[in-house]
Coordinates of C-alpha atoms in Angstrom, one line a residue:
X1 CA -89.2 -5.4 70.5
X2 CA -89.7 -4.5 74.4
X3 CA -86.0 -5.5 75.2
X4 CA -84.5 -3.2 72.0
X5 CA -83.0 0.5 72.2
X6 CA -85.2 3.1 71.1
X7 CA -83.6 6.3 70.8
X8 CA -84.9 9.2 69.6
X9 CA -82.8 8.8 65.9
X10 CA -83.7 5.2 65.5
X11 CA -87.4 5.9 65.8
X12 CA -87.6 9.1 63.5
X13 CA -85.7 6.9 61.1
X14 CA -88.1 4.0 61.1
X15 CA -90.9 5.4 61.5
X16 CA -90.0 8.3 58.3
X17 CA -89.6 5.0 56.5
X18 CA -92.6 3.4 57.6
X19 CA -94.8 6.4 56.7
X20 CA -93.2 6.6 53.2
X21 CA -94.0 3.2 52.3
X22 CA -97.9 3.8 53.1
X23 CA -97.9 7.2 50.8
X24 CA -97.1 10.0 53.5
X25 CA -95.9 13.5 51.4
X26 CA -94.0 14.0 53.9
X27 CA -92.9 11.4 55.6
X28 CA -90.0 13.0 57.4
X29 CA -91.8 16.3 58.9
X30 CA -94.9 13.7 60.4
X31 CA -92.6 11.9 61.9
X32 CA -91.0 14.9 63.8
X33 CA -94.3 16.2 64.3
X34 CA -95.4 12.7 65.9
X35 CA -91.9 12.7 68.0
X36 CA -92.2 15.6 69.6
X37 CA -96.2 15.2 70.5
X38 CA -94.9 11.9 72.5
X39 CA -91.4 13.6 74.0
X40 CA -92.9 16.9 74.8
X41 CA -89.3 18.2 72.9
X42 CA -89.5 20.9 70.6
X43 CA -88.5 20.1 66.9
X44 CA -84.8 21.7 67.0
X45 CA -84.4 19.6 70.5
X46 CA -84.6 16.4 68.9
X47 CA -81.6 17.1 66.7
X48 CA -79.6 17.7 69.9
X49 CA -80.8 14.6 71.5
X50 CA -81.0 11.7 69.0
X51 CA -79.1 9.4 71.2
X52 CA -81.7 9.9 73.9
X53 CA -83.8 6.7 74.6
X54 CA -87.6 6.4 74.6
X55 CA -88.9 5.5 78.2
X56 CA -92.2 3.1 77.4
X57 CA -94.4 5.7 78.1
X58 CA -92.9 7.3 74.9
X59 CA -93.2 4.4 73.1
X60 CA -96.8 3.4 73.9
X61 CA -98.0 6.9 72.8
X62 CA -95.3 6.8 69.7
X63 CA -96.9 3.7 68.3
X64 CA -100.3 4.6 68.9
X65 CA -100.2 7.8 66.7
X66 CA -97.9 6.2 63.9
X67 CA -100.5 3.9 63.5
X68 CA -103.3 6.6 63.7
X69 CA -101.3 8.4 60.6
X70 CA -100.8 5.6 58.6
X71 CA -104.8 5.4 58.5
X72 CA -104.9 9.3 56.8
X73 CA -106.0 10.6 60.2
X74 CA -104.7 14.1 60.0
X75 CA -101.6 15.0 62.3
X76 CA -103.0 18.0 64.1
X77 CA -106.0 15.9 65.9
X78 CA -103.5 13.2 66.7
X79 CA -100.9 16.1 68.4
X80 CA -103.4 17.8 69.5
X81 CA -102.7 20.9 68.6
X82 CA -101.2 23.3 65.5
X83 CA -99.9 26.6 65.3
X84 CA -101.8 29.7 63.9
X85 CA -99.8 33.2 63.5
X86 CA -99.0 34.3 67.0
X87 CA -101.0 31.9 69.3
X88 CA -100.9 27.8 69.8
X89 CA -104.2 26.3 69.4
X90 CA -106.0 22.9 70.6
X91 CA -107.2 20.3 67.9
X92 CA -109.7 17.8 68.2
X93 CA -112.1 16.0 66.0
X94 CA -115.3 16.6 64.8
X95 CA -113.7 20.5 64.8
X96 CA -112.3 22.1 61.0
X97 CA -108.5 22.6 61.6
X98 CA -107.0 26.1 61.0
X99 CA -105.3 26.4 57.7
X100 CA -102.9 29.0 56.7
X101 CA -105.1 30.8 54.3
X102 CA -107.4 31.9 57.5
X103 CA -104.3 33.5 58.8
X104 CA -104.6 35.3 55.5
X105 CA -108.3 36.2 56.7
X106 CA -106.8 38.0 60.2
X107 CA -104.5 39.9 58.4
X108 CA -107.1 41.2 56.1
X109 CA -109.2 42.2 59.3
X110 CA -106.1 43.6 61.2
X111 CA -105.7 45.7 58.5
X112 CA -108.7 47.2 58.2
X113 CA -108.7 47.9 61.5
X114 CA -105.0 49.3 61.9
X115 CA -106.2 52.1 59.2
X116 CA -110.1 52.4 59.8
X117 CA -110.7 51.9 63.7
X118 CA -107.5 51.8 65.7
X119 CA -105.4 54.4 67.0
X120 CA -101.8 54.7 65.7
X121 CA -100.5 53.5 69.1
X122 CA -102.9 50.5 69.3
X123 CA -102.1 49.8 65.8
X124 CA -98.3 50.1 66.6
X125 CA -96.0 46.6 65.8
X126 CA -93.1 45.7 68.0
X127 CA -90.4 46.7 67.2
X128 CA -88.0 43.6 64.7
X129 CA -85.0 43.2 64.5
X130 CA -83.5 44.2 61.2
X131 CA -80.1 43.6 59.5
X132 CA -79.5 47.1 60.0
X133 CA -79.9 47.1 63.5
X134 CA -76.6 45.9 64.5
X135 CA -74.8 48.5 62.6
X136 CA -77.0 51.2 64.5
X137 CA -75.9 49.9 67.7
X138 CA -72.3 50.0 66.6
X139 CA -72.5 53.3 65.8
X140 CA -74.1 54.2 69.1
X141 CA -70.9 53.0 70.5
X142 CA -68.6 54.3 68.7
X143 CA -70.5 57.6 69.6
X144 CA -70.1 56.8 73.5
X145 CA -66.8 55.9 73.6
X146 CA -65.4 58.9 71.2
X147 CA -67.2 61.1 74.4
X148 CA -65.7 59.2 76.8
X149 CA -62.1 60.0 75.2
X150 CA -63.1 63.3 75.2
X151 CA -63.8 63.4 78.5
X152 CA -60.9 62.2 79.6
X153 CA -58.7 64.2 77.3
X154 CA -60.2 67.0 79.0
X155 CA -59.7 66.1 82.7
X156 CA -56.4 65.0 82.3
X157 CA -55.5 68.2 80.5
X158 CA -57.0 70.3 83.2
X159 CA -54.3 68.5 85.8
X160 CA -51.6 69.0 84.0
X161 CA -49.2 71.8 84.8
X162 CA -46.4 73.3 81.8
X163 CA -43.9 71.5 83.1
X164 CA -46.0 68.1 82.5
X165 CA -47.0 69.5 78.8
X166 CA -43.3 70.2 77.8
X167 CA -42.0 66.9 79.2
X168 CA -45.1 64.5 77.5
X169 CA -45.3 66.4 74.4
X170 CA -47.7 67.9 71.5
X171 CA -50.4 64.8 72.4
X172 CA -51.5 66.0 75.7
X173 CA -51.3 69.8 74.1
X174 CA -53.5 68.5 71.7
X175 CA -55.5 67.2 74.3
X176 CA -55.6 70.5 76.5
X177 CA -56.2 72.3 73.3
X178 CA -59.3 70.5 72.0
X179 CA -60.4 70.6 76.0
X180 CA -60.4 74.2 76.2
X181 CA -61.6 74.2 72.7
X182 CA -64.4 72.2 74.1
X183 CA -65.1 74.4 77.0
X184 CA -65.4 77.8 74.9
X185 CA -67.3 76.5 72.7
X186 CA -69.7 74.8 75.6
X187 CA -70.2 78.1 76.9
X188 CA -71.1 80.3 73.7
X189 CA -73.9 77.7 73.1
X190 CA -74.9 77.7 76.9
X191 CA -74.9 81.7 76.8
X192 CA -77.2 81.5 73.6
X193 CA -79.6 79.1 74.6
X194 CA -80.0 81.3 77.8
X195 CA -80.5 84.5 76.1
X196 CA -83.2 82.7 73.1
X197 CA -85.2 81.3 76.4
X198 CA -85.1 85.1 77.9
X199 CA -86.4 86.3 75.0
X200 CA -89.0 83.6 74.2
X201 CA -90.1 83.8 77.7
X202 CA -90.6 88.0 77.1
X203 CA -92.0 87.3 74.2
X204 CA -94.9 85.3 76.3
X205 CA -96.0 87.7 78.7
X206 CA -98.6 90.3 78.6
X207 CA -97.5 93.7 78.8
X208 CA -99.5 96.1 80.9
X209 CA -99.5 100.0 79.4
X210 CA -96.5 100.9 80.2
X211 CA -94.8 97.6 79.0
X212 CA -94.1 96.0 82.5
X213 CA -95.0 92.6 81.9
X214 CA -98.3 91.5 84.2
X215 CA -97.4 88.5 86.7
X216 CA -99.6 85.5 86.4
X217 CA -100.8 86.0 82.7
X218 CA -98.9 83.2 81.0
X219 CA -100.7 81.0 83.4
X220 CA -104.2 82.4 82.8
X221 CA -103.5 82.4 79.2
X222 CA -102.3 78.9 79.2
X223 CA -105.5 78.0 81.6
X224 CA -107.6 79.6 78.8
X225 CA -106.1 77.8 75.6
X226 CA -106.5 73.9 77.8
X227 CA -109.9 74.8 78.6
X228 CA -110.6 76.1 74.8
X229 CA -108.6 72.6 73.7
X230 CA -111.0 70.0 73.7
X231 CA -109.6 66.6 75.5
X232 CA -108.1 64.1 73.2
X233 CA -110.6 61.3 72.3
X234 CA -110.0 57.8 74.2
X235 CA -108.9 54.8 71.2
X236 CA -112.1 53.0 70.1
X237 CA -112.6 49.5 71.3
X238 CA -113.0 48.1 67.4
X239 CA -116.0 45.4 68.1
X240 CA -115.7 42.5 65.5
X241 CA -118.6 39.0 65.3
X242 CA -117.3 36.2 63.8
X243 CA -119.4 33.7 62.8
X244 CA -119.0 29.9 62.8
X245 CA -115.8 29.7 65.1
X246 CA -114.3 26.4 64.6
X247 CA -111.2 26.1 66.9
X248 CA -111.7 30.3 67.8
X249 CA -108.5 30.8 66.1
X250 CA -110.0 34.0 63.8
X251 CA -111.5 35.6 67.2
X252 CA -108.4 34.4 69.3
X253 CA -105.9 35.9 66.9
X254 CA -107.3 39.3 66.4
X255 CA -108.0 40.0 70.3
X256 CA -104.7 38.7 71.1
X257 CA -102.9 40.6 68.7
X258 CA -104.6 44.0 69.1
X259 CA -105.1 43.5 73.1
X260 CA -107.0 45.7 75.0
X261 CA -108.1 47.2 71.5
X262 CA -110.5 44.5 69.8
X263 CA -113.2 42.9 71.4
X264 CA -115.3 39.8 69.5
X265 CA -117.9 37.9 69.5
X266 CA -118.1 34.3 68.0
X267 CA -120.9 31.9 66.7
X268 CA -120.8 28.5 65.9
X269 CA -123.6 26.1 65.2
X270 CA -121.6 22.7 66.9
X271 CA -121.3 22.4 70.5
X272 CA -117.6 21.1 70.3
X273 CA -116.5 23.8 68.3
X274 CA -117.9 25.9 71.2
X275 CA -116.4 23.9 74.2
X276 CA -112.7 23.5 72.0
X277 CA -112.8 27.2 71.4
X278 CA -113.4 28.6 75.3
X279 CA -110.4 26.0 76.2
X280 CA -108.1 27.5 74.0
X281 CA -109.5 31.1 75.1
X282 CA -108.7 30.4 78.5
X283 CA -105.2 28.9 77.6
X284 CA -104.0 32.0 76.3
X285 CA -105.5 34.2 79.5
X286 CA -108.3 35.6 77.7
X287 CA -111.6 36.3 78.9
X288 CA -115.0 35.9 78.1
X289 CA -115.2 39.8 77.7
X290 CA -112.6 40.2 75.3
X291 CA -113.8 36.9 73.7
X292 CA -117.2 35.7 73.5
X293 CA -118.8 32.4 72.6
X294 CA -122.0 31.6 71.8
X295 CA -123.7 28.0 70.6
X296 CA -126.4 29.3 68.1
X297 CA -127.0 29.3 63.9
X298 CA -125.1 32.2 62.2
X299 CA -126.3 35.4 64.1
X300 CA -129.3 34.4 66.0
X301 CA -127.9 34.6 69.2
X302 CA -126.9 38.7 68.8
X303 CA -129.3 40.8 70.8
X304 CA -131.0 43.3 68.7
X305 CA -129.2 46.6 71.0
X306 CA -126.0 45.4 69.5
X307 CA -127.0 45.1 65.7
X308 CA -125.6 48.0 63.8
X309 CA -122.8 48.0 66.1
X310 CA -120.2 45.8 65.2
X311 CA -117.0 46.9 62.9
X312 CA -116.1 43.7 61.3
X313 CA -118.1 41.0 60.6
X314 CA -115.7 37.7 59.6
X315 CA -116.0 34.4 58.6
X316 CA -115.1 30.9 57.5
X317 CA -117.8 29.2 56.2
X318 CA -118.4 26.0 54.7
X319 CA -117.8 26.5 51.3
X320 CA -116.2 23.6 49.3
X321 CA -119.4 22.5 46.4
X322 CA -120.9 19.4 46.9
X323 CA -119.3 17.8 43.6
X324 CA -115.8 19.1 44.9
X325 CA -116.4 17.5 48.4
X326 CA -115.9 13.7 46.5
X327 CA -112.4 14.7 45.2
X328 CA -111.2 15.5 48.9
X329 CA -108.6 14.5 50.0
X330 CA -108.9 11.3 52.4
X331 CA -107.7 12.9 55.9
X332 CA -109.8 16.0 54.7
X333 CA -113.2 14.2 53.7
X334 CA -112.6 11.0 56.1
X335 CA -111.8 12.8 59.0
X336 CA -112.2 16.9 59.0
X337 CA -116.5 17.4 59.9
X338 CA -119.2 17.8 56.3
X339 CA -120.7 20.2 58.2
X340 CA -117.4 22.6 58.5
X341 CA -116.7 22.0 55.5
X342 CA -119.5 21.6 52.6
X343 CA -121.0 24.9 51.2
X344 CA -123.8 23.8 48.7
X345 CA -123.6 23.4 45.0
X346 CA -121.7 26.5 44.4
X347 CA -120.1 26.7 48.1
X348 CA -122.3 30.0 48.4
X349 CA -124.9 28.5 50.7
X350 CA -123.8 30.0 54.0
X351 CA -122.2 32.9 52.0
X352 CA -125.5 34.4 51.0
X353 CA -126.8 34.2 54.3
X354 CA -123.7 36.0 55.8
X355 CA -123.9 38.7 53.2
X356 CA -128.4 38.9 53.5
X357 CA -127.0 39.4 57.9
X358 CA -123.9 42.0 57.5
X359 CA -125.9 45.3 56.4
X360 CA -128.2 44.6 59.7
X361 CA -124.9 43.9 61.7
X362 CA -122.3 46.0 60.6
X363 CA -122.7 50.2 61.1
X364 CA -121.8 52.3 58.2
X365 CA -118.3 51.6 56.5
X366 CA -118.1 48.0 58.9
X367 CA -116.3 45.1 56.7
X368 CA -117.7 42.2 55.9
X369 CA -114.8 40.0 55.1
X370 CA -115.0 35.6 54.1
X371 CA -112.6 33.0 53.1
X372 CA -114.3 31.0 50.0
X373 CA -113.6 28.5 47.6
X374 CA -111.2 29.6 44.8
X375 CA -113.8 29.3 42.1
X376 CA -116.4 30.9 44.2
X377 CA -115.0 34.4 44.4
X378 CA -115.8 36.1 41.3
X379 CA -119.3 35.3 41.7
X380 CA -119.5 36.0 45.4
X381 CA -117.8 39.7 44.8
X382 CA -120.9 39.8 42.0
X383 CA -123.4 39.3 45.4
X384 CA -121.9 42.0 47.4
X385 CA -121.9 44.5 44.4
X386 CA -125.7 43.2 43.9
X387 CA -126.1 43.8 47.7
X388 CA -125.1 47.5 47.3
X389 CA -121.9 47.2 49.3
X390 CA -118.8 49.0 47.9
X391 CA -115.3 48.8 47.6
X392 CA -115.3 44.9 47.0
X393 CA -111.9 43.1 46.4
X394 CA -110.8 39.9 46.0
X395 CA -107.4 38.1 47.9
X396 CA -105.1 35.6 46.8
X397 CA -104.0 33.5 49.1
X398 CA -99.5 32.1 49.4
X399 CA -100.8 29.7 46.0
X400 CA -101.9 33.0 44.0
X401 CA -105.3 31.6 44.2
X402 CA -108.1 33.8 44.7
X403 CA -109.6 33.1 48.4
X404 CA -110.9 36.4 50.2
X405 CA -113.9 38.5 49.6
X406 CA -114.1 41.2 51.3
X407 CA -116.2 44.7 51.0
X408 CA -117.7 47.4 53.1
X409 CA -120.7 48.1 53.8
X410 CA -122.2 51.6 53.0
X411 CA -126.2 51.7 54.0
X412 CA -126.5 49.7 57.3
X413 CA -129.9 48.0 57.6
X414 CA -132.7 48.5 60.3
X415 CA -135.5 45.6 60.4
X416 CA -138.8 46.4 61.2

């Protein structure tokens, strides 16, 4: 095997094969997934390379992580790494792996925030493209170049003497016609404009007693009205806690998207989750005072100045009940951590202890926002309504299964 040809198409064909005949879903996809880990190509890249061979470098890791697979391990601790919304993020194990329902979580949060904390401008999307947009930009030239023929039209009509008119013909009279056409018409709305601003600007000055108008008023009057105008307020820095961090992709997400507008601070109970979570902080060129991390249990680590101050409060706990932990999947329950992952016998556990924390942590209107197990949510929207927080929904998540509590709380707490 050490003497044989390796390209890049012979191995994505063996080893979707090889995957296949072991029980991979999807056989094909891991197989790029494991490609590209080992090559360092993007997905698209190995489609316009398959005839490139594998060095043994490429090979050694190649083998090493098809066999990993073929065991259950999951693919995102083997590559290291998964994608979630805008932002890359580090995998390893003994730390839960970001699913795409939690990206359903940060939306939840960033809208919220968008319509209950932000500014407009902070709020403000870039701009997408749309299908439309091409047409607009057509249009926009077309525009330009119809001035540009206008332009010329004009100039060359201005240059022209009778003798040049009679011996071109009626185009260039047309021409000098619609040019002087242009230039009347130029000045009547030049004229107006000039005689509306002389009488706005009369219509702005103070008039002594015998109507001369007194110099310097407008100014004082304008002074008067900015110093009567109180200053526009600076945006709110939205403050959100997150607790029980995992990878940091929740905290990482929203003070990533929203820049310079969200601040958070994250919990986590395992020291890896902690140490994973500042690496992929400081891959993205965050810092610790846009993101913070902090090793302690649920919200123990929050000094008691900052209770009562936090907009959001967000989490993923563990929340899959202990009979529904046995009928995991095998990369999910071999491999992903108990302790991420186990909520109790009704996956409420850590849930109640969240909602018993968010009236103490959360000022008035604040959400407190959780992802849950689907057949948890009806009865952890009953707690919050117990709890005397309002407005309480529940989300589906891309499957139509309910997955989201979420609900605002009214009467912060104070403890004694």
């Amino acid at each position: 095997m050490a003497n044989e040809i390796w390209t890049i198409k012979r191995c994505l064909e063996w080893t979707k094969e090889y995957l296949a005949e072991r029980g991979e879903e999807h056989p094909r996809l891991s197989a790029e997934w494991l490609l590209c880990a080992a090559t360092g190509l993007a997905r698209i890249d190995l489609y316009m390379r398959m005839d490139e061979t594998l060095n043994a470098a490429q090979l050694e890791t190649m083998h090493a992580a098809v066999v990993r697979r073929a065991k259950g391990e999951p693919l995102q601790y083997i590559t290291g790494s998964t994608q979630f919304r805008m932002i890359d993020v580090t995998c390893a194990p003994g730390v839960l792996i970001p699913r795409p329902e939690t990206e359903m979580l940060v939306e939840e949060v960033l809208n919220y925030l968008d319509a209950e904390v932000l500014s407009p401008e902070a709020a403000a999307r870039q701009r997408v493209e749309l299908p439309w947009n091409d047409e607009v930009e057509q249009a926009r030239k077309a525009e330009a170049a119809l001035a540009d023929e206008r332009a010329t039209a004009e100039r060359r009509a201005a240059n022209l003497t009778a003798a040049d008119e009679a011996a071109l013909g009626s185009d260039v009279l047309g021409s000098r016609a619609y040019a002087e056409e242009l230039a009347d018409r130029e000045a009547e709305e030049a004229a107006a404009q000039a005689a509306e601003a002389e009488v706005a600007e009369a219509a702005e000055s103070e008039l002594d007693e015998y109507g001369i108008a007194i110099e310097g008023a407008d100014q004082e009057t304008a002074s008067a009205q900015d110093a009567a105008s109180p200053a526009p307020a600076e945006p709110r820095i939205a403050r959100v806690l997150e607790v029980g961090c995992g990878t940091g992709c929740i905290s990482l997400s929203l003070a990533w998207e929203r820049r310079g507008h969200v601040t958070c601070t994250a919990t986590d109970i395992e020291p890896r989750a902690i140490d994973l979570a500042t690496k992929n902080r400081d891959a993205l060129g965050l810092t610790s005072d846009e993101v913070a991390f902090s090793l302690t249990n649920l919200v123990s680590s929050i000094p008691r100045e900052e209770w009562g101050t936090f907009d959001v409060l967000v989490s993923n706990p563990p929340y899959i009940p202990t009979d529904v932990m046995r009928s995991l999947p095998h990369e999910v329950k071999d491999f992903e951590p108990d302790l991420a992952l186990e909520g109790g016998a009704d996956g409420l556990d850590i849930f109640r202890r969240l909602l018993n924390a968010a009236p103490y942590m959360l000022r008035a209107g604040g959400l407190f926002a959780c992802e849950l197990y689907e057949g948890a949510l009806d009865a952890a929207a009953e707690l919050c309504r117990q709890a005397g927080l309002s407005d309480v929904r529940i989300v589906r998540d891309l499957t139509d299964r309910p997955r989201i509590v979420r609900a605002i709380v009214t009467e912060p707490k104070q403890r004694q």
